[in-house]
XYZ file of C-alpha atoms in Angstrom:
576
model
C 12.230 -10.134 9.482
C 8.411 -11.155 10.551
C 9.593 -11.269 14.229
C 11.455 -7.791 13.888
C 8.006 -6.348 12.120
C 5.781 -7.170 13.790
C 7.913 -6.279 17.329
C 8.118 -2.580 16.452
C 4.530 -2.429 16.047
C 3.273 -4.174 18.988
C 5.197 -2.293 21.759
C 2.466 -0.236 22.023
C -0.108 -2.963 23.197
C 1.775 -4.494 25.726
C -0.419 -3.661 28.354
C -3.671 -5.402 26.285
C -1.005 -8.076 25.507
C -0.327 -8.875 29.089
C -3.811 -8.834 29.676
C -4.375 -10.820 27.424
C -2.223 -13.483 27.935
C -3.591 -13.189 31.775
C -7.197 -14.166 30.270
C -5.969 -16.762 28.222
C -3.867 -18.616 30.969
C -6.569 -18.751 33.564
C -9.010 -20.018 30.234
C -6.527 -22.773 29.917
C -5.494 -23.681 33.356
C -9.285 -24.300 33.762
C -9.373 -26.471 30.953
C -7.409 -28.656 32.066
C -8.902 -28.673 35.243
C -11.723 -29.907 33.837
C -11.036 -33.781 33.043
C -9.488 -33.883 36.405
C -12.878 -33.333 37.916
C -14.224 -35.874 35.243
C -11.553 -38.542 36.650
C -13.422 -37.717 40.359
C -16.555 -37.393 39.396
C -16.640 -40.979 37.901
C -14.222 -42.825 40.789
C -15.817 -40.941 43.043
C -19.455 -40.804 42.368
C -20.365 -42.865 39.458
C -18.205 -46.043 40.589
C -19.137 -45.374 43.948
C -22.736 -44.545 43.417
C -22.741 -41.434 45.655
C -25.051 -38.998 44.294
C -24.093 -36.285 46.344
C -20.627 -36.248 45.002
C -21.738 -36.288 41.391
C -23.620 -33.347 41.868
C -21.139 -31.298 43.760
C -18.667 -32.414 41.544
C -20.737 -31.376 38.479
C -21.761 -28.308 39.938
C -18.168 -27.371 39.941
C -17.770 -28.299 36.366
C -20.723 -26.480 34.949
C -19.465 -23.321 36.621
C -15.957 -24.364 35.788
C -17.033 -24.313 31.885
C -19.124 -21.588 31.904
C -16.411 -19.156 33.804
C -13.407 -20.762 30.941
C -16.179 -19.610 27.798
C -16.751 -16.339 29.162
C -12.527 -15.813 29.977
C -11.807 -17.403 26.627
C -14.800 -14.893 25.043
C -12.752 -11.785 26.446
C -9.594 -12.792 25.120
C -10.624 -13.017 21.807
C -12.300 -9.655 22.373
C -8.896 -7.902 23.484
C -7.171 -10.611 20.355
C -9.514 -9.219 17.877
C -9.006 -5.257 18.879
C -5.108 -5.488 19.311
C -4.581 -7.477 15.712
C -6.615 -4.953 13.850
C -4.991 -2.091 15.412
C -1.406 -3.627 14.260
C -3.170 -3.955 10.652
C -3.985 -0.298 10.926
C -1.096 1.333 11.711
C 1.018 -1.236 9.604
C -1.130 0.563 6.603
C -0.406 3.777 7.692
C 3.093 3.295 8.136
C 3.404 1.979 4.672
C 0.903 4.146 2.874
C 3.421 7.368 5.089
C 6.610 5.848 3.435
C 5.218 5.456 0.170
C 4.372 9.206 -0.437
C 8.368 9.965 0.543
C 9.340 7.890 -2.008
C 10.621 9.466 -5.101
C 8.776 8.578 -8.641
C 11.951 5.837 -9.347
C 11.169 4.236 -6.236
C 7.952 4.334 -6.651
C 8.251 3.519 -10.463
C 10.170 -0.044 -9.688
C 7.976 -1.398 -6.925
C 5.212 -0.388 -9.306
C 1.556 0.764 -8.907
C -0.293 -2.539 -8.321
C 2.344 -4.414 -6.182
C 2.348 -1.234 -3.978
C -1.502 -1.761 -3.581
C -1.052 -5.136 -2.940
C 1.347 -4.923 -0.206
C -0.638 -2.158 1.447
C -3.848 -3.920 1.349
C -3.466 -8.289 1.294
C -0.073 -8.618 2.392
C -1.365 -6.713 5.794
C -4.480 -8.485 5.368
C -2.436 -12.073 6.005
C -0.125 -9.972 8.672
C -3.094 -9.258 10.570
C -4.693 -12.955 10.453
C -1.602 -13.887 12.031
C -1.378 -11.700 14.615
C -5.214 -12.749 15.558
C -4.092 -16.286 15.390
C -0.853 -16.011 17.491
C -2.387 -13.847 20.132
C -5.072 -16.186 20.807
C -2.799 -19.502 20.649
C 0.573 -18.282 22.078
C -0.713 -19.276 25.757
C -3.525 -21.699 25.085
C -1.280 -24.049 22.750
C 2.161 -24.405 24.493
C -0.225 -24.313 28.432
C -2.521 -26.581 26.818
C 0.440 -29.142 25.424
C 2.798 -28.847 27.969
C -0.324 -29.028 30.914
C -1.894 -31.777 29.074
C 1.218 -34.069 29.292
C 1.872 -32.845 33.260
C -1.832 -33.551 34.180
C -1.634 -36.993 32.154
C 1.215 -37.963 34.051
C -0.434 -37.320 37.399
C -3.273 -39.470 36.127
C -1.115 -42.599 35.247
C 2.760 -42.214 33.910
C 2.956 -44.899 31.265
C 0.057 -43.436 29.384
C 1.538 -40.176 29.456
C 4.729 -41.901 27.445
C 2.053 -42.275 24.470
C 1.403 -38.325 24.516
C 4.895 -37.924 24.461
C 5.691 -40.279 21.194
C 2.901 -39.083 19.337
C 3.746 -34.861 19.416
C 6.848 -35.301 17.361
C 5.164 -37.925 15.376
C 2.427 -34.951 14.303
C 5.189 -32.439 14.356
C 7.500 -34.039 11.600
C 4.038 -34.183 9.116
C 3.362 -30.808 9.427
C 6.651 -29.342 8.989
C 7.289 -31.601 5.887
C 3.870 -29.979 4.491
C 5.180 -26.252 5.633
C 8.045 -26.837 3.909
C 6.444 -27.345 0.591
C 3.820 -24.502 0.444
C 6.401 -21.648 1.213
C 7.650 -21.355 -2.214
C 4.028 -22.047 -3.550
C 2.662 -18.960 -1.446
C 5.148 -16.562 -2.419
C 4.314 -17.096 -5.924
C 0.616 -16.354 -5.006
C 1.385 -12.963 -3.663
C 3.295 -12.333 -7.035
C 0.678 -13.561 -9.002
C -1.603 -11.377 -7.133
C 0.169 -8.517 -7.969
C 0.168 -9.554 -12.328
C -3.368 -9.894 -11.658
C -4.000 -6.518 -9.785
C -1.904 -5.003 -13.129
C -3.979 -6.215 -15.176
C -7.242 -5.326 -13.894
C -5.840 -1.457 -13.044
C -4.584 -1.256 -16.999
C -7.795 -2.764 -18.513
C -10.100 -0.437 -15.980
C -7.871 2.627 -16.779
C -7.999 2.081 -20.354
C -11.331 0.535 -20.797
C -12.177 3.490 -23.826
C -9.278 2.579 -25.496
C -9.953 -1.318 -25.134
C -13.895 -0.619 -26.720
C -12.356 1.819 -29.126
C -10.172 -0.803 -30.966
C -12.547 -3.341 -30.043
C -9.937 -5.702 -28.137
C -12.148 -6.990 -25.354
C -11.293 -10.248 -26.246
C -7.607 -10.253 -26.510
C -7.666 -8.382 -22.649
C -10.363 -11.687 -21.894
C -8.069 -13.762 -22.709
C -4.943 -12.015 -21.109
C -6.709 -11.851 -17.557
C -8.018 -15.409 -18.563
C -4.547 -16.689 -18.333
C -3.356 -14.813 -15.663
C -6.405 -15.824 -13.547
C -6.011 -19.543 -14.607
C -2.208 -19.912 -13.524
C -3.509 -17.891 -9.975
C -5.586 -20.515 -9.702
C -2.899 -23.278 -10.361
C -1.267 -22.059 -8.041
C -3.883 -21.526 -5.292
C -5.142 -25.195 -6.276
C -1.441 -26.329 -5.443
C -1.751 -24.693 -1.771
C -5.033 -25.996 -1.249
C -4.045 -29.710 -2.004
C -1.379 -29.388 0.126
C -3.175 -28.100 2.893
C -5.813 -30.442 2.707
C -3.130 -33.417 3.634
C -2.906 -31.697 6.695
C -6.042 -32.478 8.455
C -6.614 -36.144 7.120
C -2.563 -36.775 8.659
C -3.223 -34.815 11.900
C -7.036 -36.678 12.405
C -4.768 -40.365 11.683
C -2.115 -39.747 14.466
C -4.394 -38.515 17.139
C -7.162 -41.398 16.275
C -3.982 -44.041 16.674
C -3.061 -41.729 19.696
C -6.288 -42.628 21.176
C -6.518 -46.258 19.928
C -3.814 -46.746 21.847
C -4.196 -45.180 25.032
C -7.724 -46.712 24.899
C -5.754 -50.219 24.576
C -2.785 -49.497 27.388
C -5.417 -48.109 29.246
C -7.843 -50.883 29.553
C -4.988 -53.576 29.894
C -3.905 -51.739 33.328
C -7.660 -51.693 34.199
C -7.882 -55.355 33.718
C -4.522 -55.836 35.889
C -5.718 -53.186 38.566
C -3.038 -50.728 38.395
C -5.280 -47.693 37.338
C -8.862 -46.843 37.422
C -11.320 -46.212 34.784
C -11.767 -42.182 35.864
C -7.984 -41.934 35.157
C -8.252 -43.814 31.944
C -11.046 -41.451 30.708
C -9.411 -38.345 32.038
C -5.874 -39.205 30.160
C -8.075 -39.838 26.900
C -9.149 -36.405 27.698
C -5.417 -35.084 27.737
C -4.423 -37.055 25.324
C -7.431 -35.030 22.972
C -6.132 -31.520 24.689
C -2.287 -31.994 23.483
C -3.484 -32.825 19.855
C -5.837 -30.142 19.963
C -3.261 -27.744 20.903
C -0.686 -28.881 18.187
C -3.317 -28.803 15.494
C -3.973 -25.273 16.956
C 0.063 -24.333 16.461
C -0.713 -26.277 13.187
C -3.136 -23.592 12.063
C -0.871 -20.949 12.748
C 1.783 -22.403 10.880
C -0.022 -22.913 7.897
C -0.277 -18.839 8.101
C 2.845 -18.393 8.872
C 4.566 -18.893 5.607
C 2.130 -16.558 3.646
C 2.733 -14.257 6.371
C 6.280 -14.289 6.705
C 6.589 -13.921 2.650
C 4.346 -10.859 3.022
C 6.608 -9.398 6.103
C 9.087 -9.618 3.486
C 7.514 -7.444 0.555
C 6.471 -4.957 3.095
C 9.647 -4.856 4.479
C 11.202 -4.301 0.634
C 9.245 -1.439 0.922
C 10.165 0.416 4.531
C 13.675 -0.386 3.674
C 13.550 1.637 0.601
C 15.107 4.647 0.930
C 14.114 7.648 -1.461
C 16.212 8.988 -4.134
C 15.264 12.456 -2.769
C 15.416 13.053 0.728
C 14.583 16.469 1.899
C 15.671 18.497 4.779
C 13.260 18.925 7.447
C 14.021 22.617 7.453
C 14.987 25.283 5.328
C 18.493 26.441 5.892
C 19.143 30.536 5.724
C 15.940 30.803 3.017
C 15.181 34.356 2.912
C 12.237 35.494 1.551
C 11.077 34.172 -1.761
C 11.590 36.172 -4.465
C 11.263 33.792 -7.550
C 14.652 33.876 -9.051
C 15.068 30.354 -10.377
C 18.475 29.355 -11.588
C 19.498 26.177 -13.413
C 23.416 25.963 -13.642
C 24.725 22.886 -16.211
C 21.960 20.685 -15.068
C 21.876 16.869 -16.602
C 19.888 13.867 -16.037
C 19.763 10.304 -16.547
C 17.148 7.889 -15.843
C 18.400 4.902 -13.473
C 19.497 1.924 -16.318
C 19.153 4.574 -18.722
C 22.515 4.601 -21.243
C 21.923 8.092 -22.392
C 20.716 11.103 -20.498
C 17.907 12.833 -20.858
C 19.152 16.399 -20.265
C 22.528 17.883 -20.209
C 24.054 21.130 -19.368
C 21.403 23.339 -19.419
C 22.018 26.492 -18.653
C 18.697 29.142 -17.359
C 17.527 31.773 -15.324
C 14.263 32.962 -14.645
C 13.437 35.900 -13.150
C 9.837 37.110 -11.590
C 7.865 39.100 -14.229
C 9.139 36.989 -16.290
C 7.251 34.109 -18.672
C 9.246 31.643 -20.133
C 8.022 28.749 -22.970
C 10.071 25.652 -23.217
C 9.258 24.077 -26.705
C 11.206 20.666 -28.330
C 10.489 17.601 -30.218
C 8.565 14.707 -27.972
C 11.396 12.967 -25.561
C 13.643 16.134 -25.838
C 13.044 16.747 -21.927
C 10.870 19.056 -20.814
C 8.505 17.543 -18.465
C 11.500 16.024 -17.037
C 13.332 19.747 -16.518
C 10.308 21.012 -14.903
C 10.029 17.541 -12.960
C 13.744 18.347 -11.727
C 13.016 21.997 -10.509
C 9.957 20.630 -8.388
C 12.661 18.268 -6.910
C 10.643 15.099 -8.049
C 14.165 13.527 -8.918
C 17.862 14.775 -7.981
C 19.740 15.955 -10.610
C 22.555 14.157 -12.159
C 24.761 16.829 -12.325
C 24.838 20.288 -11.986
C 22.427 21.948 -9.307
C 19.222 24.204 -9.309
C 18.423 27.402 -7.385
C 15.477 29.287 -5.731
C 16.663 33.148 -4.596
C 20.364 31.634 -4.593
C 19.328 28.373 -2.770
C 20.129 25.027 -3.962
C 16.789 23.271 -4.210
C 18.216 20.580 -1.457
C 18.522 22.490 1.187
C 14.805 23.642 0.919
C 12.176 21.749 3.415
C 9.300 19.892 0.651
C 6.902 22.112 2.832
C 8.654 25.545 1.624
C 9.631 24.468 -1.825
C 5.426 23.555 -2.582
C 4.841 27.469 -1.512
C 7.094 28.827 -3.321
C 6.905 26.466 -6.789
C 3.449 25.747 -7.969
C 3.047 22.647 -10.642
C 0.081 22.029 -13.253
C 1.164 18.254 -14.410
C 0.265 17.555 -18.438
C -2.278 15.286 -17.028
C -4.304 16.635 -14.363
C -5.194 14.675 -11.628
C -8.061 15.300 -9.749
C -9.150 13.654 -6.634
C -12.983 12.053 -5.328
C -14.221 14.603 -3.064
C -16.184 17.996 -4.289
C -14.729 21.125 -6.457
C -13.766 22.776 -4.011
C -11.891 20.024 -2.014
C -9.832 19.964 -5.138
C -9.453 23.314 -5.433
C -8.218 23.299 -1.606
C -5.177 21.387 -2.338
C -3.747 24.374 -3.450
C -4.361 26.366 -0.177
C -6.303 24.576 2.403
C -7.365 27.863 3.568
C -8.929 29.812 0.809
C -12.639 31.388 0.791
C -15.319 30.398 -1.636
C -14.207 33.985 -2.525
C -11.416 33.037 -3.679
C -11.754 29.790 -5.169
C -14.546 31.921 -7.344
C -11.639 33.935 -8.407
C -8.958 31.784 -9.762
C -11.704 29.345 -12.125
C -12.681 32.921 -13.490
C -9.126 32.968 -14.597
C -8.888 29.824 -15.254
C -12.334 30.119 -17.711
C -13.780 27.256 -15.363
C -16.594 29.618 -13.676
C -19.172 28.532 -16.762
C -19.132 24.965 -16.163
C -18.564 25.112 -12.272
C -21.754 27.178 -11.734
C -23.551 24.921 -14.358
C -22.830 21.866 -12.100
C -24.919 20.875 -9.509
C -24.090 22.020 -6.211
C -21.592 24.603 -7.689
C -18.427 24.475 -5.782
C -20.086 21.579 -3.521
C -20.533 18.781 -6.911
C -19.104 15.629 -7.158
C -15.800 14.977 -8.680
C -15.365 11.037 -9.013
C -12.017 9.588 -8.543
C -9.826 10.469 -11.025
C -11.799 13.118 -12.105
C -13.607 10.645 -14.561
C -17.254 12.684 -14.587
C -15.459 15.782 -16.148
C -14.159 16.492 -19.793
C -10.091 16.471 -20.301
C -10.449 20.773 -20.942
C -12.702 20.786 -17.185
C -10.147 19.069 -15.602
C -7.163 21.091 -17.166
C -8.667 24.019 -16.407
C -9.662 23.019 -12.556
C -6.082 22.074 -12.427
C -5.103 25.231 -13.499
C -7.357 26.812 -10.750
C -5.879 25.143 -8.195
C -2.166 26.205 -8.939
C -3.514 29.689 -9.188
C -4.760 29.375 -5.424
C -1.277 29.143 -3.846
C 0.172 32.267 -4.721
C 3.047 30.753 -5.774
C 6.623 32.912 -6.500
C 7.076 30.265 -9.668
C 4.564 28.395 -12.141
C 5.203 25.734 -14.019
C 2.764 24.430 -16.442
C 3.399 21.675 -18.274
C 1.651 21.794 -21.656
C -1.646 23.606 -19.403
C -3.440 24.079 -22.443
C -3.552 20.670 -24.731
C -7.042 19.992 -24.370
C -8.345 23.475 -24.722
C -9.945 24.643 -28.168
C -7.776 27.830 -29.313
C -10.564 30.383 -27.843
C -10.786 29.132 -24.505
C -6.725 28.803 -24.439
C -6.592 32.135 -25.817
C -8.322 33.968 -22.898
C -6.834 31.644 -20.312
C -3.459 32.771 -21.390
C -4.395 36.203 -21.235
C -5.985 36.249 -17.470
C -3.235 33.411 -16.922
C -0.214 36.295 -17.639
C -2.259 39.027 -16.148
C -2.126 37.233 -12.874
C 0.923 35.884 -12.698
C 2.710 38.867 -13.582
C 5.062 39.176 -11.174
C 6.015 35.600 -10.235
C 8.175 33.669 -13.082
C 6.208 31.591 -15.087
C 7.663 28.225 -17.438
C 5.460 27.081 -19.539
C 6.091 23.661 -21.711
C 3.934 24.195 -25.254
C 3.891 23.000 -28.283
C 1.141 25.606 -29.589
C 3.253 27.906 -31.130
C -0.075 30.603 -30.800
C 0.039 30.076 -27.369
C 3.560 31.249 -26.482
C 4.846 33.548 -29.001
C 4.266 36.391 -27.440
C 6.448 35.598 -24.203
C 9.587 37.318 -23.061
C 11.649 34.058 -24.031
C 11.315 30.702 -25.536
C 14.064 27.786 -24.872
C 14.557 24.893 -27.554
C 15.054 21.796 -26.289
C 16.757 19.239 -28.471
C 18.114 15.868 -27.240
C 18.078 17.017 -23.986
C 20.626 20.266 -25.010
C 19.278 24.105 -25.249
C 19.618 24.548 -28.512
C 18.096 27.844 -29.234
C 17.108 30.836 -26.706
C 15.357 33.788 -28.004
C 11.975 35.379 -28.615
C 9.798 33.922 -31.014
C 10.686 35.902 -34.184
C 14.436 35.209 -32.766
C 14.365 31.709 -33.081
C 12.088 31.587 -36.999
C 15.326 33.556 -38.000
C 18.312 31.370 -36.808
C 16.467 27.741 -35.280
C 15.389 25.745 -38.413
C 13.951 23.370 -36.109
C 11.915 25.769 -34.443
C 10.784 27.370 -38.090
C 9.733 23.864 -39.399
C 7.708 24.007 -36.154
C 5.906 27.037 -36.776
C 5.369 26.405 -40.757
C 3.721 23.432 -39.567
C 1.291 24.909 -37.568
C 0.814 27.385 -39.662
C -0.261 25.055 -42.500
C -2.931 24.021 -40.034
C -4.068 26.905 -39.250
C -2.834 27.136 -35.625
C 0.480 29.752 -35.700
């Protein structure tokens, strides 16, 4: 799965891969050059006592060292560039497939884990790459190259070389083999701790509010403490490594430095081999304490090729076509024929068989007890989930056969809780139609009763929204949200509960500019302020998920108790 990954994404850096690869094998091939020349240098010249030698021979290793920093310096360069590159468009592509995945996709991975995965599990994907790409010639060149040039130098030393790799080999792999399971339950307990922080940040007015600081202080306490259990555990582990590597290659050299001098003493090598093999000997431990290094990534890594693979495997729910098929013109005739839904694990559905047809000019109110449906049935007509049975239409088209692109013109959406986005007003604004004139954005917060409090802000259409839309009141942000559905020109609103955080003046003129402009598209609007709606062509009852009354609003106080005790209520406080 990590091979597969991370294959797809470098095919398009095989040409700085090659080159690469080119730097790092003439980098190596000169390092190992180099205690060659040492052997020489000291047979040669320092046995010998030829001076000339020496320095011709350490001429030629000066520029031999400073021509290998400057080719090794370049491949990290090109290492560096290509690695983050992979970590970029590895974000994109997962941050692309997570806005086509339906809310019960999206739901199940869950907000923080998808965060994490974007962010640190690319994070670790990307330190490998930068490892591999700068040790996938110099380690197996260096190891291999080492032993070769040892053997030239004297045979039965390079036996030593030989016994000691899989010697060093067996200890690390026994050590791998431990901290895999350890550093998937990091990344999971990364995720808990990401929760956490995201909930108590998000709800840090409700935390101060009922004064619970401390019980959240101690909930991230205990997540934090078994994170760093955990991360404890990995650390121990991978501090064995070095101590165990550093023992075999200072045996390694105890004992070449022991065979070595015995064949001195007995005349079959010389000392300039000895010293050069020591040299090797240090090369080929060096190199498998570099493929050491990348192993001790490569767990981590491959667990996180494996979350963000969970993800790109993930197919949505609600897969639309990439073009509309025979859509004629949009009229705004929506049609909802014996439409039910059930959540996923869900043992009772949410809607069922409801029946509705809305026609332009025409303003519809959808009004139930909480968990009767609504925001779902609106949720199901902007084609956020499929329908379990039954099927919607737009001018006669089922809903799945219409491209995302041409259902968002035709269908605009004001969510119960508005999001806004950091950027400016007018950014925000923008989202409904990318193209619209100050003009025009002007226009719809003067329906929207936002023109007050936009002018009042500094910089006008140009202020500040923070993320989230946290500098602005809950009414500012309805009513900016309201704004920006207003800018598409939309054949169909739906509003879902638009006015909740309005006072009852403020509501009341919205609604009338609201209906005045919308007049000929078909509006749905999900209220439970009786004052707000009863004056609307038609008003649906939603009850357990079944239409239980349709009528106008002195239709339903006559036959829909329900709907009565609804009104009375209000009534009593001195809202209907």
């Amino acid at each position: 799965m990590l091979i597969s990954l991370l294959r797809l994404h470098a095919r398009r850096y095989r040409k700085g891969i090659f080159c690469l690869a080119l730097l790092d094998f003439v980098a190596t091939s000169a390092l190992l050059y180099l205690p060659a020349l040492n052997a020489k240098i000291i047979d040669s010249g320092v046995v010998e006592g030829d001076v000339p030698v020496i320095l011709y021979i350490g001429s030629a290793m000066i520029v031999v060292a400073v021509g290998t920093a400057a080719v090794y310096s370049g491949a990290v360069y090109f290492g560096s560039r290509i690695a983050m590159a992979i970590g970029r468009d590895l974000r994109n592509v997962i941050f692309d497939h997570i806005l086509t995945l339906s809310p019960i996709e999206a739901t199940r991975f869950g907000t923080p884990s998808l965060i994490t995965r974007t962010i640190n599990d690319v994070n670790q994907l990307q330190l490998l790459i930068l490892t591999v790409l700068q040790l996938f010639i110099a380690t197996p060149l260096l190891c291999i190259g080492g032993v070769l040039m040892a053997s030239v130098q004297d045979l039965p030393l390079a036996g030593t070389l030989l016994a000691s790799i899989p010697i060093l080999w067996g200890v690390v792999a026994i050590l791998l083999r431990r901290l895999r399971p350890l550093l998937r339950s990091t990344q999971s307990h990364i995720d808990t701790i990401t929760k956490i922080l995201r909930e108590q940040f998000a709800g840090l007015r409700v935390v101060r509010a009922f004064v619970q600081e401390e019980h959240e202080r101690r909930r991230f306490d205990a997540s934090n403490r078994e994170y760093t259990g955990l991360t404890i555990r990995v650390g121990r582990l991978m501090s064995l490594m070095s101590p165990c590597v550093m023992l075999i290659v200072n045996l390694s050299g105890l004992t070449v430095l022991w065979l070595g001098a015995h064949r001195i003493d007995s005349g079959d090598m010389q000392i300039g081999a000895l010293i050069a093999s020591f040299f090797y000997l240090m090369q080929v431990m060096v190199s498998v304490m570099m493929a050491a290094s990348v192993a001790i990534v490569l767990p981590r890594a491959y667990v996180c090729a494996e979350r963000i693979q969970e993800i790109l495997l993930t197919d949505s729910s609600v897969v639309a076509p990439s073009a509309s098929a025979g859509l004629p013109p949009i009229q705004g005739i929506l049609q909802l024929q014996e439409v039910g839904f059930c959540y996923p694990g869900a043992e009772v559905p949410v809607l069922r068989g409801v029946d509705l047809t809305i026609r332009p000019g025409e303003a519809t109110a959808i009004v139930g007890p909480t968990g009767s449906g609504k925001s779902t049935l609106l949720a199901l007509v902007l084609r956020l989930f499929n329908v379990t049975t039954g099927e919607i239409f737009l001018d006669g088209v089922n809903i799945r056969k219409i491209a995302a692109e041409d259902l968002v013109k035709a269908v605009s959406f004001v969510p119960q809780k508005p999001q806004l986005f950091a950027g400016t007003v007018a950014t925000n604004l923008r989202y409904g139609s990318a193209s619209a004139t100050d003009d025009e954005l002007w226009h719809v917060l003067t329906i929207a009763q936002a023109r007050d409090f936009v002018e009042a802000l500094p910089g006008g259409l140009h202020a500040r929204i923070s993320p989230g839309g946290s500098n602005l009141s809950g009414g500012q942000k309805q009513r900016l949200a309201i704004a920006r559905a207003l800018l598409s020109k939309a054949k169909v609103y739906l509003f879902d509960d638009p006015f909740s955080a309005l006072d009852s003046d403020t509501a009341d003129r919205l609604r009338r500019a609201l209906f005045l402009e919308t007049s000929s598209a078909a509006v749905v609007i999900v209220s439970q302020r009786i004052s707000m709606i009863r004056n609307l062509d038609r008003i649906i009852l939603l009850e357990e998920g079944v239409v239980s009354g349709v009528g106008t609003h002195v239709e339903l106080v006559e036959r829909a108790p329900s709907y009565r005790d609804l009104v009375l209520s209000q009534s009593m406080q001195g809202e209907s």
